[in-house]
Tab-separated table of C-alpha atoms in Angstrom:
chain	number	residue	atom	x	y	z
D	20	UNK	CA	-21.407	3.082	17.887
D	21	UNK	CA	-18.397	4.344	19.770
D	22	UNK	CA	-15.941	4.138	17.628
D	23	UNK	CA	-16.364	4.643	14.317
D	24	UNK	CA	-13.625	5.445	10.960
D	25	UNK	CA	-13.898	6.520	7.646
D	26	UNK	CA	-13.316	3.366	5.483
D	27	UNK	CA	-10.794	3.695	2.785
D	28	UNK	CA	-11.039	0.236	1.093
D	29	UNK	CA	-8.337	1.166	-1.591
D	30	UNK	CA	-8.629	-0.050	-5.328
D	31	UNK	CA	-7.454	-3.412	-4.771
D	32	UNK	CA	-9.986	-4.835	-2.270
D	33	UNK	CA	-12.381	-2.797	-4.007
D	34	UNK	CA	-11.564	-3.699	-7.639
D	35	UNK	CA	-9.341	-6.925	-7.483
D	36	UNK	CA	-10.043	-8.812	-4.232
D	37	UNK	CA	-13.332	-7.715	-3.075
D	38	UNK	CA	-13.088	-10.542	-0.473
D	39	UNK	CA	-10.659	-7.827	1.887
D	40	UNK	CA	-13.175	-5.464	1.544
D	41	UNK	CA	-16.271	-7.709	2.534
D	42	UNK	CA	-13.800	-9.457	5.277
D	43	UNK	CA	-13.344	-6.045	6.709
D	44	UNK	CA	-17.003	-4.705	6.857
D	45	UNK	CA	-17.987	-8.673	8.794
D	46	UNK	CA	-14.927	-8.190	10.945
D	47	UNK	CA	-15.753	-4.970	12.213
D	48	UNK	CA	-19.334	-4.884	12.283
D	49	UNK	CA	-18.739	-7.886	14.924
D	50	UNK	CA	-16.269	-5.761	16.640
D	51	UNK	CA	-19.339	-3.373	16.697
D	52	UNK	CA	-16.710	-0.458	15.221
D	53	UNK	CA	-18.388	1.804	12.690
D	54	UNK	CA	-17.328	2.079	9.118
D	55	UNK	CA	-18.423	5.114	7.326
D	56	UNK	CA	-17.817	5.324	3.446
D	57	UNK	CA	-16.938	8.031	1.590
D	58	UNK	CA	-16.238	9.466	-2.165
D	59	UNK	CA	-12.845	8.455	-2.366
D	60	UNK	CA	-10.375	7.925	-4.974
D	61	UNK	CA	-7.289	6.134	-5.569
D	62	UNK	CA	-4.922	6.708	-2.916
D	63	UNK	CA	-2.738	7.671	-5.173
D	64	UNK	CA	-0.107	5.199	-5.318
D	65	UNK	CA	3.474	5.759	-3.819
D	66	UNK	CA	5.184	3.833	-6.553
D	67	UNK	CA	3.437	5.358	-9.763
D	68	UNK	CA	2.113	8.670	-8.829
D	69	UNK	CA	4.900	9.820	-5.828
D	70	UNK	CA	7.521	9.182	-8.562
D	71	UNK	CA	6.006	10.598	-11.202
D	72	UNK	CA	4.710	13.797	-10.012
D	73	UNK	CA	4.844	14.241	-5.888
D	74	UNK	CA	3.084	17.922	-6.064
D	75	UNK	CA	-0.087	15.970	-7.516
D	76	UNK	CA	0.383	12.588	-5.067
D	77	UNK	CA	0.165	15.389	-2.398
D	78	UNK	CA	-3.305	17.024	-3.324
D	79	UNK	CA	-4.847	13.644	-4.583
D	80	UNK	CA	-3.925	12.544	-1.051
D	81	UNK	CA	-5.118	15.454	0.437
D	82	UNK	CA	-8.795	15.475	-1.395
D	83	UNK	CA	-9.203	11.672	0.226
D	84	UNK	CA	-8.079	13.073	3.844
D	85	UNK	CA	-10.318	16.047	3.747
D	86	UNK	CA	-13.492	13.657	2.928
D	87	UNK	CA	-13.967	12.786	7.006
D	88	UNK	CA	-12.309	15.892	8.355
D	89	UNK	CA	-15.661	17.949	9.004
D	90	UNK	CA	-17.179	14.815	10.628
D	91	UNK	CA	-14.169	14.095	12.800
D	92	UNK	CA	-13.185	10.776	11.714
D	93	UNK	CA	-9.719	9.007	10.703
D	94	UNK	CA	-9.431	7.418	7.548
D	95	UNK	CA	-8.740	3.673	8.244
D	96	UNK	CA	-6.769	2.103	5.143
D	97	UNK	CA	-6.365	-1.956	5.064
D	98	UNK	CA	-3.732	-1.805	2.546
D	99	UNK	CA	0.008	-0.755	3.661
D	100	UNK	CA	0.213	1.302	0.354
D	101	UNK	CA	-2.734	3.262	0.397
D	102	UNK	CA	-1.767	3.985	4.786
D	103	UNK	CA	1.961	4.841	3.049
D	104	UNK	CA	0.554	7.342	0.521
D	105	UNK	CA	-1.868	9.086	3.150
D	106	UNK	CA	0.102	8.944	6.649
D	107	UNK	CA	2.637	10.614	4.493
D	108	UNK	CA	0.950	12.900	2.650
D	109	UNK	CA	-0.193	13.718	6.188
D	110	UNK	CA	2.942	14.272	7.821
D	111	UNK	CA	4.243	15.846	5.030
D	112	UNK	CA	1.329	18.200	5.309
D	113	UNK	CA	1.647	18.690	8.709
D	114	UNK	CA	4.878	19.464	9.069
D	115	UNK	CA	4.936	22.088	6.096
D	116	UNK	CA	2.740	25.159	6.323
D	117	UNK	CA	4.096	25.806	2.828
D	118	UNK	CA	3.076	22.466	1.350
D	119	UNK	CA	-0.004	22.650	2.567
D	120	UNK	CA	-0.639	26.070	1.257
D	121	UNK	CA	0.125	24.781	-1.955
D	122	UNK	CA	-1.803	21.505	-1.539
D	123	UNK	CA	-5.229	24.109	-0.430
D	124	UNK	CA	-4.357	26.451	-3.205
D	125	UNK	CA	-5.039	23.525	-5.788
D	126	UNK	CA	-8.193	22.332	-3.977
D	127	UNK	CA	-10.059	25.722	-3.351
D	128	UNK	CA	-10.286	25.242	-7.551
D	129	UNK	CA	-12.944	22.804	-6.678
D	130	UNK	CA	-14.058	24.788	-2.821
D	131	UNK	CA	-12.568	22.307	-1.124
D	132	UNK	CA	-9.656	22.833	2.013
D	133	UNK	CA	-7.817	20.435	3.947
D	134	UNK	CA	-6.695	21.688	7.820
D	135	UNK	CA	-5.169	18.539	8.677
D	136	UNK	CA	-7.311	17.907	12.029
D	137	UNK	CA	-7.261	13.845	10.986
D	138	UNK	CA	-5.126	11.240	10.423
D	139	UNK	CA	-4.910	7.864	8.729
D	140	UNK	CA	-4.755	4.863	10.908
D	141	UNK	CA	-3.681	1.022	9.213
D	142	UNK	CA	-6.709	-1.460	10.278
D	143	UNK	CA	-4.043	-3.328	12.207
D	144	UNK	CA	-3.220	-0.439	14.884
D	145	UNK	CA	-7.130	-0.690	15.639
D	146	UNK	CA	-7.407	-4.355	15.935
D	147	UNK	CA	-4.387	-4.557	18.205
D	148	UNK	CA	-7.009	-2.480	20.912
D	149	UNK	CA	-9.283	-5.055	20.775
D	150	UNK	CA	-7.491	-8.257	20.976
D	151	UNK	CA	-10.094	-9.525	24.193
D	152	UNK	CA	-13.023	-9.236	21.610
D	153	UNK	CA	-11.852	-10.958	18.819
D	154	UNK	CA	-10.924	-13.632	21.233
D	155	UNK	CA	-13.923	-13.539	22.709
D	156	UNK	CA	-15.628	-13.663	18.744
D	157	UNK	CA	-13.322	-16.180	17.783
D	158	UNK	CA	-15.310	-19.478	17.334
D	159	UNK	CA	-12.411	-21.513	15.812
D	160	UNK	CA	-9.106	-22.308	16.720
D	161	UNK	CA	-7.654	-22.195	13.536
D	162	UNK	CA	-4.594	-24.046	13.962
D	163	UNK	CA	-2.217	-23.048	10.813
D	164	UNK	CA	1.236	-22.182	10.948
D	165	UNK	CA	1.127	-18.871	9.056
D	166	UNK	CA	4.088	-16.733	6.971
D	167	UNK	CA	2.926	-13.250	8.467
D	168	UNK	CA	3.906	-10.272	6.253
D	169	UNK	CA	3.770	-6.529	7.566
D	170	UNK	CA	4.153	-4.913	3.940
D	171	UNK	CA	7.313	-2.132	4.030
D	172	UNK	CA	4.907	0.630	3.966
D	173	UNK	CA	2.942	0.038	7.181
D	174	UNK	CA	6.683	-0.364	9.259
D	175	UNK	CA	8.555	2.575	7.483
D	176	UNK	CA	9.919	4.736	7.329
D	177	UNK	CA	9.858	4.984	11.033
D	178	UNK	CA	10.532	8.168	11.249
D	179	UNK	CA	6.577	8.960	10.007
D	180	UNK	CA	5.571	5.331	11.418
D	181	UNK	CA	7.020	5.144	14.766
D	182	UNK	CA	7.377	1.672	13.937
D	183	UNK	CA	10.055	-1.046	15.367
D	184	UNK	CA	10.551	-1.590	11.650
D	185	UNK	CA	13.308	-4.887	12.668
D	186	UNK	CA	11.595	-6.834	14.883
D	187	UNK	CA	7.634	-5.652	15.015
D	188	UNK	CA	5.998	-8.596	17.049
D	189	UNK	CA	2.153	-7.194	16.698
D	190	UNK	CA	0.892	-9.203	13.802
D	191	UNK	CA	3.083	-12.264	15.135
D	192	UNK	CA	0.718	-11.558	18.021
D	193	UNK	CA	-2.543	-10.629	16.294
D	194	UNK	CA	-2.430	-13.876	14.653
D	195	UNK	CA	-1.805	-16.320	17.896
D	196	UNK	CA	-5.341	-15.145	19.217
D	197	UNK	CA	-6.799	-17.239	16.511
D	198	UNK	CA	-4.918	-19.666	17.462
D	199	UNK	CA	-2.576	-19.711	14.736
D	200	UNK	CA	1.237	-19.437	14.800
D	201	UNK	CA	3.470	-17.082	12.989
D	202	UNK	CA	6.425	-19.106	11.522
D	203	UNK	CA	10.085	-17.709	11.931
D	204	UNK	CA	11.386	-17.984	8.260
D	205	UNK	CA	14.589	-16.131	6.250
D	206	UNK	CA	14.351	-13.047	5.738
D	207	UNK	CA	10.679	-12.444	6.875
D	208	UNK	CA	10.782	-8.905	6.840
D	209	UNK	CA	11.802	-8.364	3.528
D	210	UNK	CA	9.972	-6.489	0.820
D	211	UNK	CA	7.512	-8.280	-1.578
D	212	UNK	CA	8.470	-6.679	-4.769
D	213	UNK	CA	5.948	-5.356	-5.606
D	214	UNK	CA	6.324	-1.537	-4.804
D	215	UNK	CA	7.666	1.606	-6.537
D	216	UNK	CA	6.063	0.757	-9.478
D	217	UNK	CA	8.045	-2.491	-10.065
D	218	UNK	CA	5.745	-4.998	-10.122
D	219	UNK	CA	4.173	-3.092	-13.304
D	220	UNK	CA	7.181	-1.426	-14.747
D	221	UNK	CA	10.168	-4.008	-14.195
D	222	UNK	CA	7.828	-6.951	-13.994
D	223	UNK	CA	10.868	-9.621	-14.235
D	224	UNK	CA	12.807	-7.764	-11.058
D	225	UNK	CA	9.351	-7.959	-9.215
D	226	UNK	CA	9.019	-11.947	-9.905
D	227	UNK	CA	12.644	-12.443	-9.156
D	228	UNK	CA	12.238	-10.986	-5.645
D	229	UNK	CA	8.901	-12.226	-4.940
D	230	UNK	CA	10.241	-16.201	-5.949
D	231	UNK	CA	12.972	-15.594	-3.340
D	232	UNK	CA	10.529	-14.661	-0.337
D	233	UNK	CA	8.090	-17.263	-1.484
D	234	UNK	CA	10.384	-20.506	-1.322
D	235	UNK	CA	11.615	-19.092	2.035
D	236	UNK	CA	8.309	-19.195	3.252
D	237	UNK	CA	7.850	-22.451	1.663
D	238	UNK	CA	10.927	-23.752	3.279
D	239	UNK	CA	9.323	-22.735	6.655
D	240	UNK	CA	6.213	-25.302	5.625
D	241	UNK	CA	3.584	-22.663	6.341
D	242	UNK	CA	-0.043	-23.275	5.530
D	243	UNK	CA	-0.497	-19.972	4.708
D	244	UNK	CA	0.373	-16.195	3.821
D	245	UNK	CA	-1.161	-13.881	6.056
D	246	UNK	CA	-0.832	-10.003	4.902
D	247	UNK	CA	-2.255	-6.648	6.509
D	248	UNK	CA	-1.972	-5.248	2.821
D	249	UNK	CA	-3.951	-5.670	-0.067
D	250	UNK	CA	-1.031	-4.925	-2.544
D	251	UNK	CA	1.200	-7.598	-1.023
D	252	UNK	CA	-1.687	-9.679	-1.503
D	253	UNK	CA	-2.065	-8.970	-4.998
D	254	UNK	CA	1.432	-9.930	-5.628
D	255	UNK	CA	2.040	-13.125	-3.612
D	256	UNK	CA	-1.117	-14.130	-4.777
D	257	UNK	CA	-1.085	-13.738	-8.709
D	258	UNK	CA	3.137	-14.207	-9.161
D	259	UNK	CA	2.605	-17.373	-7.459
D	260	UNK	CA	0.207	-18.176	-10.457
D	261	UNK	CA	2.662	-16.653	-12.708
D	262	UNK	CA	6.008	-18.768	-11.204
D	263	UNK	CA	4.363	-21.777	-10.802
D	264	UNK	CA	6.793	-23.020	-8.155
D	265	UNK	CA	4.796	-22.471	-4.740
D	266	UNK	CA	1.608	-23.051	-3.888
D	267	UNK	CA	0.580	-20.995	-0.240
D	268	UNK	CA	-2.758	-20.171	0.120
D	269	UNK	CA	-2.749	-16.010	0.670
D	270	UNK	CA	-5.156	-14.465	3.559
D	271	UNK	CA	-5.452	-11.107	4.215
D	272	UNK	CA	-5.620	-11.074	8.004
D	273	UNK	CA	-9.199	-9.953	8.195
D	274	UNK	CA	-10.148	-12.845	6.051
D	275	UNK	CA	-8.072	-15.030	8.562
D	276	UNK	CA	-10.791	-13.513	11.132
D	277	UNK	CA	-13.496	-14.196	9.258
D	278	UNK	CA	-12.642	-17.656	9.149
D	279	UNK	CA	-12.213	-18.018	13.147
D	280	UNK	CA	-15.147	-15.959	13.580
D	281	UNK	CA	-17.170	-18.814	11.485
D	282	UNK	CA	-17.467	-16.855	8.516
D	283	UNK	CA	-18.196	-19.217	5.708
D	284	UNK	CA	-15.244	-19.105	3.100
D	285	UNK	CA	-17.495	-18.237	0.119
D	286	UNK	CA	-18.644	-15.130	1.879
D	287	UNK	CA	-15.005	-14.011	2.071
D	288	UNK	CA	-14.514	-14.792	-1.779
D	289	UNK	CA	-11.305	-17.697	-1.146
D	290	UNK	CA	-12.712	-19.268	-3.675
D	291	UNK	CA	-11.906	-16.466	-6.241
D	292	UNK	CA	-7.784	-15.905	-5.539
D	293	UNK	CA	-6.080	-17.828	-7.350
D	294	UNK	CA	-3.978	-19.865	-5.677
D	295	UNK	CA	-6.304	-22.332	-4.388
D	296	UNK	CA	-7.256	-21.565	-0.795
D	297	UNK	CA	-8.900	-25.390	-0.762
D	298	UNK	CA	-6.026	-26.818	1.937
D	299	UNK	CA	-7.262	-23.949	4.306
D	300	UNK	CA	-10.579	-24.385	3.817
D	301	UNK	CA	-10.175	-27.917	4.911
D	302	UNK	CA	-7.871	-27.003	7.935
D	303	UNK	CA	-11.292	-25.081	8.795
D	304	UNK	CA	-13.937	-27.659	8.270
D	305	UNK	CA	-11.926	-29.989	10.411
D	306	UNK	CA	-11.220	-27.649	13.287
D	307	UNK	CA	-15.235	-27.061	13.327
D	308	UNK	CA	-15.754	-30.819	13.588
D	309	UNK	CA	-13.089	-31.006	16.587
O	17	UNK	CA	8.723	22.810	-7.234
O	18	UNK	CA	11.064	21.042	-9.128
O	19	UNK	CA	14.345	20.035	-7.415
O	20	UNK	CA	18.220	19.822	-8.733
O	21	UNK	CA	20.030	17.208	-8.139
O	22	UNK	CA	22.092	19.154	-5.739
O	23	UNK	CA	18.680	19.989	-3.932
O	24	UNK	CA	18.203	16.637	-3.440
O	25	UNK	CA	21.124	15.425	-1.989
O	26	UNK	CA	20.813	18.582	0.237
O	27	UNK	CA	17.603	17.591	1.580
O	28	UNK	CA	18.019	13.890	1.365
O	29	UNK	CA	21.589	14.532	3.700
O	30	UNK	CA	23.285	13.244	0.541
O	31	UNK	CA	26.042	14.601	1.717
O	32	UNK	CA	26.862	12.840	4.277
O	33	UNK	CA	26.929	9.076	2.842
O	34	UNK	CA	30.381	7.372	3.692
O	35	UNK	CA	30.004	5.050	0.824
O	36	UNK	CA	29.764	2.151	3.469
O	37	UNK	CA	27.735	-0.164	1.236
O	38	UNK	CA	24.864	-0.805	3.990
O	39	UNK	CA	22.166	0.504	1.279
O	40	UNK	CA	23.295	-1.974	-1.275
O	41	UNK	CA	23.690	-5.219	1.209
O	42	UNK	CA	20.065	-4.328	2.574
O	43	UNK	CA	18.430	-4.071	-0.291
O	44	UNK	CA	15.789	-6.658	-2.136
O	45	UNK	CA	16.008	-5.424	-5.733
O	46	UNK	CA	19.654	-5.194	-6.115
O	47	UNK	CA	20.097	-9.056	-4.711
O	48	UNK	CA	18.109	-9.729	-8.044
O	49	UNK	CA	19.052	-6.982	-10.482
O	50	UNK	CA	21.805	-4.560	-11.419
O	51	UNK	CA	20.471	-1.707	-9.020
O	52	UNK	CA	23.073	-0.797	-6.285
O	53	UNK	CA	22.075	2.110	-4.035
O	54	UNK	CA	25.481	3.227	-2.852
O	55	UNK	CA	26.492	3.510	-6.664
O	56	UNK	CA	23.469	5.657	-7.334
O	57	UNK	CA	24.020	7.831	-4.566
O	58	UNK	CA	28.096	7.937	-5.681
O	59	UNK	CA	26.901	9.144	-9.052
O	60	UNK	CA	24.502	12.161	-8.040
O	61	UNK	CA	27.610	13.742	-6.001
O	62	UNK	CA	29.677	13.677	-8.258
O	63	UNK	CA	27.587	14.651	-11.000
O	64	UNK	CA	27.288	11.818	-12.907
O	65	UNK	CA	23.678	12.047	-15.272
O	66	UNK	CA	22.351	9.825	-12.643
O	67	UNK	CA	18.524	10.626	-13.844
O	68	UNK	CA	19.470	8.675	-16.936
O	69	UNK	CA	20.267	5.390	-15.042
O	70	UNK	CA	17.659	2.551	-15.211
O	71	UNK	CA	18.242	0.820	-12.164
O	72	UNK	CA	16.451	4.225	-10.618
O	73	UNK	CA	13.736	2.533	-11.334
O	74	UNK	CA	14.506	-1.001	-9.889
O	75	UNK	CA	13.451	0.379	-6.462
O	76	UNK	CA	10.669	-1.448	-4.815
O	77	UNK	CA	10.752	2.027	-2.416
O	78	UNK	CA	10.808	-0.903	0.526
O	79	UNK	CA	12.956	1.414	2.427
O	80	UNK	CA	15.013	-0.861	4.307
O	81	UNK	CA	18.112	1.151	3.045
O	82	UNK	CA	17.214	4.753	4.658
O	83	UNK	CA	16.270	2.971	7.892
O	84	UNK	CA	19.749	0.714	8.114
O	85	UNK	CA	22.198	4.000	6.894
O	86	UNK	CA	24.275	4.455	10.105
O	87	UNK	CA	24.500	8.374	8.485
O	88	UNK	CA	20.941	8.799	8.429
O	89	UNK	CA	21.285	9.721	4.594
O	90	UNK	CA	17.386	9.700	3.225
O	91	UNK	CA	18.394	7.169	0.591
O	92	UNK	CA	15.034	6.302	-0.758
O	93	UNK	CA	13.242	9.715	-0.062
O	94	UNK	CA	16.491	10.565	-2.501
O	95	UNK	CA	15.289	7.775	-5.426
O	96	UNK	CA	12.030	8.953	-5.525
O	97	UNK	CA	13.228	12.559	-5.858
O	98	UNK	CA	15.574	11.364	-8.312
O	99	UNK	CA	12.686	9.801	-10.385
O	100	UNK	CA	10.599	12.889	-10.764
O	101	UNK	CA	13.501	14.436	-11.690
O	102	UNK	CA	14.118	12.115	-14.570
O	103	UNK	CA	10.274	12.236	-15.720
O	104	UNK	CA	10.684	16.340	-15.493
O	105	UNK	CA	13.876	15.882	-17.796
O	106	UNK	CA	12.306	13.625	-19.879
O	107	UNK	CA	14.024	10.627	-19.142
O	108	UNK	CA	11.020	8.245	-18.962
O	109	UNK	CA	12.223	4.708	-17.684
O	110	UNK	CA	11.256	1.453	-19.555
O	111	UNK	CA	7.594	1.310	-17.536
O	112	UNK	CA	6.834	4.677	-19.101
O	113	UNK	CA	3.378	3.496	-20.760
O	114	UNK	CA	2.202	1.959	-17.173
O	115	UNK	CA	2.260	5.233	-15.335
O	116	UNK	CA	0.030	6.652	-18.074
O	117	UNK	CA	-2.395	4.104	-18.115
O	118	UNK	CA	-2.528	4.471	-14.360
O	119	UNK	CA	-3.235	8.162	-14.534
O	120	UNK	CA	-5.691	7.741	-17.268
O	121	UNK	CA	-7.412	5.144	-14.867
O	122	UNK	CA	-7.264	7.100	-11.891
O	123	UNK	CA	-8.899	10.066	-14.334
O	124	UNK	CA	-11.524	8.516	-15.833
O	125	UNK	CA	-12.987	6.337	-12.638
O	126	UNK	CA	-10.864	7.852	-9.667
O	127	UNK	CA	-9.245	4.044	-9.409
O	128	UNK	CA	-6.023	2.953	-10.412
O	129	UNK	CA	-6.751	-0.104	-10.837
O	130	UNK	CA	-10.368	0.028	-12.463
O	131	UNK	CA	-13.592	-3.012	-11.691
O	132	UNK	CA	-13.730	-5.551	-14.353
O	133	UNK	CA	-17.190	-6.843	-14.971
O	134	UNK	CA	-15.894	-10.354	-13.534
O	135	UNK	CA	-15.006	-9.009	-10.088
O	136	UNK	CA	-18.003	-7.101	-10.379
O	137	UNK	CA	-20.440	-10.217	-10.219
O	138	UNK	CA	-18.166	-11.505	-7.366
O	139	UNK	CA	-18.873	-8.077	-5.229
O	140	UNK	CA	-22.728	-8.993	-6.035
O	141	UNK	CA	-22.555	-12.522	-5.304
O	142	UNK	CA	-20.670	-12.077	-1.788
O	143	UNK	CA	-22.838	-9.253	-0.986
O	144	UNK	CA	-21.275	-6.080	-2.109
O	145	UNK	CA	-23.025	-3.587	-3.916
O	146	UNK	CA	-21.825	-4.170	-7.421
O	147	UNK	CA	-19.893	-1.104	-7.552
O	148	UNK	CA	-17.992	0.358	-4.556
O	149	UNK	CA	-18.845	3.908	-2.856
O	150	UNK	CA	-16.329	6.227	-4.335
O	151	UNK	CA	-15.753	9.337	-6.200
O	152	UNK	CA	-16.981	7.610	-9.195
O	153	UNK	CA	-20.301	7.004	-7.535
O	154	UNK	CA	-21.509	10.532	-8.205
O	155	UNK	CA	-21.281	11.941	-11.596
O	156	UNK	CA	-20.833	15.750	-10.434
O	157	UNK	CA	-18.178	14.529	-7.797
O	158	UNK	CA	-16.617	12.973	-10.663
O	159	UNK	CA	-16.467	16.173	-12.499
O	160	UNK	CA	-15.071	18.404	-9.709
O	161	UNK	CA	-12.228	14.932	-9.329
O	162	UNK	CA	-11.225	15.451	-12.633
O	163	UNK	CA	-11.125	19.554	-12.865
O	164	UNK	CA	-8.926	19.088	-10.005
O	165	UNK	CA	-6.141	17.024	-12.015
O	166	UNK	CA	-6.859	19.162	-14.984
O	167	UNK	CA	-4.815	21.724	-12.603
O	168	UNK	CA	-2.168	19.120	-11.965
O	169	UNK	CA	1.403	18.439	-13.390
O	170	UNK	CA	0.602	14.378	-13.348
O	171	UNK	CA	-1.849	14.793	-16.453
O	172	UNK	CA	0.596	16.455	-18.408
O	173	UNK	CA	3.412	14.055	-17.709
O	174	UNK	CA	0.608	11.307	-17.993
O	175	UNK	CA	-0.144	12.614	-21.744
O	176	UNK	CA	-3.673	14.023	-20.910
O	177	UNK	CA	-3.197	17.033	-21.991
């Protein structure tokens, strides 16, 4: 293959939603786009880990970084958390000789260096170079008007992301070629409360702010949630169980592929989230049959 | 590597904040909770114990306040600077226990969040390997993962050791 990344699944697709991660590996193995895995571990997490101790967020980062450095490939990370730990731990890295002496100071205890010849990349900045194949792929016209959600950390801070962190228009876009529509609602860019530790530490702030995003979405009518980040996923999808006042159906956007791409929904574990994904799967049989 | 608080608004261009408000009106958390940016930010500069406030820890870390200051002040580089600051002091926040069972996760299988045997069977039955590819794959790599934290501040502050 051509093209080819490290895969860094991240503990949530891996460990909670195992659908993302299978999604991912159908998705781009029709792309033909190589994933390679490695011995990774948790990213670490921004929230927890960044807050708690930075020095050790910064070498944990940098041991998952250094796995595809002698082999020349860029981690690719299809949760906005895990791409906001490592892009910057990366820049960080990159833009301090001193930090990174420190960083390679703590892993030569186990022989291992990082020289920063890599970077991350978030799934999404791939797809968006191959939008002719996946509507070439695509077998369905999926039809559903979608609440798309960018997750804070894949936008910002722009200064690291070089993201239009405001308006961003790419997963608006990346979901129209599945013939889908991204819904305007209130306040669409806002944050899904689950980051910084909050959704664990100040679980009652994290609900509160997640209930307000959700009934704006659910004032828009959408059919669906459709994330680029496992994390968001986690939390629209289980304090939506937890409030009991919505109902939307949650898709990471590589599961929304799967589905145009003909992807039975079983194979992309819908059935397991648990706010029924039935409506959708419906939506699909139908558009099939048209 | 520790910072003061002074450090921080140094390098966070703490300094400069005109007290506009911008922070506060942008921000998710403090719509639904006491946390108010601008106040925080008030407090360190004038040397309030600002490390012993809770709503530090109301931060989602969205950062939708540092990209909106028209002063360019890094206002949540600043909270999370703030935070370690407060675990260094000892000022552990009300989600004190989570970190630590996070850490002792991410030590003893390399994930945060660890596999239960329920989402196990579902990596099986959708055709995953039961387990995924990681550092916890190989026992030895496992090892040489967890002599590395050994050297690390986070398993202290996470009770470890």
């Amino acid at each position: 293959m051509d093209e080819e990344y490290a895969f860094f699944p991240g503990c949530i697709a891996k460990n909670v939603y195992p659908g993302i991660e299978k999604a991912t590996r159908i998705v781009f193995e029709k792309l033909e786009i190589g994933l390679r895995d490695y011995e990774y571990s948790c990213c670490p997490p921004p929230g927890v880990m960044a807050c708690y101790d930075k020095p050790s967020w910064l070498v944990i980062g940098a041991r998952n970084l250094l796995q595809s450095e002698k082999d020349g490939l860029n981690p690719m990370t299809i949760c906005a958390g895990c791409y906001g730990t490592l892009h910057n731990v990366w820049y960080a890295l990159k833009n301090d000789p001193a930090l990174m002496d420190y960083v390679n100071e703590n892993l030569s205890k186990i022989d291992l260096k990082y020289e920063g010849k890599n970077h991350p990349i978030h799934f999404l900045d791939i797809l968006k170079d191959h939008k002719e194949k996946i509507a070439e792929l695509k077998e369905l016209d999926l039809g559903l008007n979608v609440a798309v959600h960018y997750g804070c950390h894949y936008l910002k801070p722009t200064s690291v992301t070089g993201e239009n962190s405001e308006r961003p228009t790419l997963l608006d876009e990346m979901v129209e070629l599945v013939g889908c529509k991204a819904v305007p609602f209130k306040d669409r860019l806002s944050c899904c409360g689950a980051g910084g530790g909050v959704m664990s530490g100040e679980p009652d702030v994290s609900l509160k702010i997640v209930n307000t995003k959700l009934n704006n979405m659910k004032a828009a009518n959408v059919d669906a949630i459709v994330d680029i980040c496992s994390f968001c996923h986690m939390q629209f999808d289980q304090s939506q169980k937890k409030l009991g006042t919505t109902e939307i159906p949650v898709l990471h956007l590589n599961q929304l592929y799967g589905l145009a791409f003909g992807i039975r929904p079983k194979h992309l574990a819908m059935h397991t989230h648990l706010v029924s994904t039935r409506d959708i799967v419906k939506k699909v049989k139908a558009a099939k049959k048209g | 590597m520790g910072k003061s608080v002074k450090e921080i608004l140094m390098d966070g261009n703490g300094y400069a904040c005109i007290q506009c408000g911008r922070c506060t009106g942008s921000c998710p958390s403090g719509r639904e909770c006491s946390l108010r940016t601008r106040k925080l930010i008030h407090m360190a500069r004038i040397g309030m114990d600002v490390i012993k406030e809770d709503e530090l820890w109301d931060c989602t870390t969205c950062f939708t306040c540092q990209e909106r200051c028209p002063k360019e002040v890094k206002t949540t580089d600043m909270i999370i600077e703030l935070r370690n600051l407060a675990v260094e002091e000892g000022y552990l926040p009300t989600m004190a226990d989570v970190p630590k069972i996070i850490i002792k996760s991410l030590y003893d299988t390399g994930a945060g969040q660890p596999l239960s045997p329920e989402i196990s069977k579902v990596r099986s039955i959708i055709g995953l390997k039961k387990e995924a590819y990681d550092v916890s794959t190989n026992e030895e790599t496992l090892k040489k993962f967890q002599r590395l934290l050994d050297g690390l501040e986070i398993t202290r502050k996470g009770g470890l050791r």
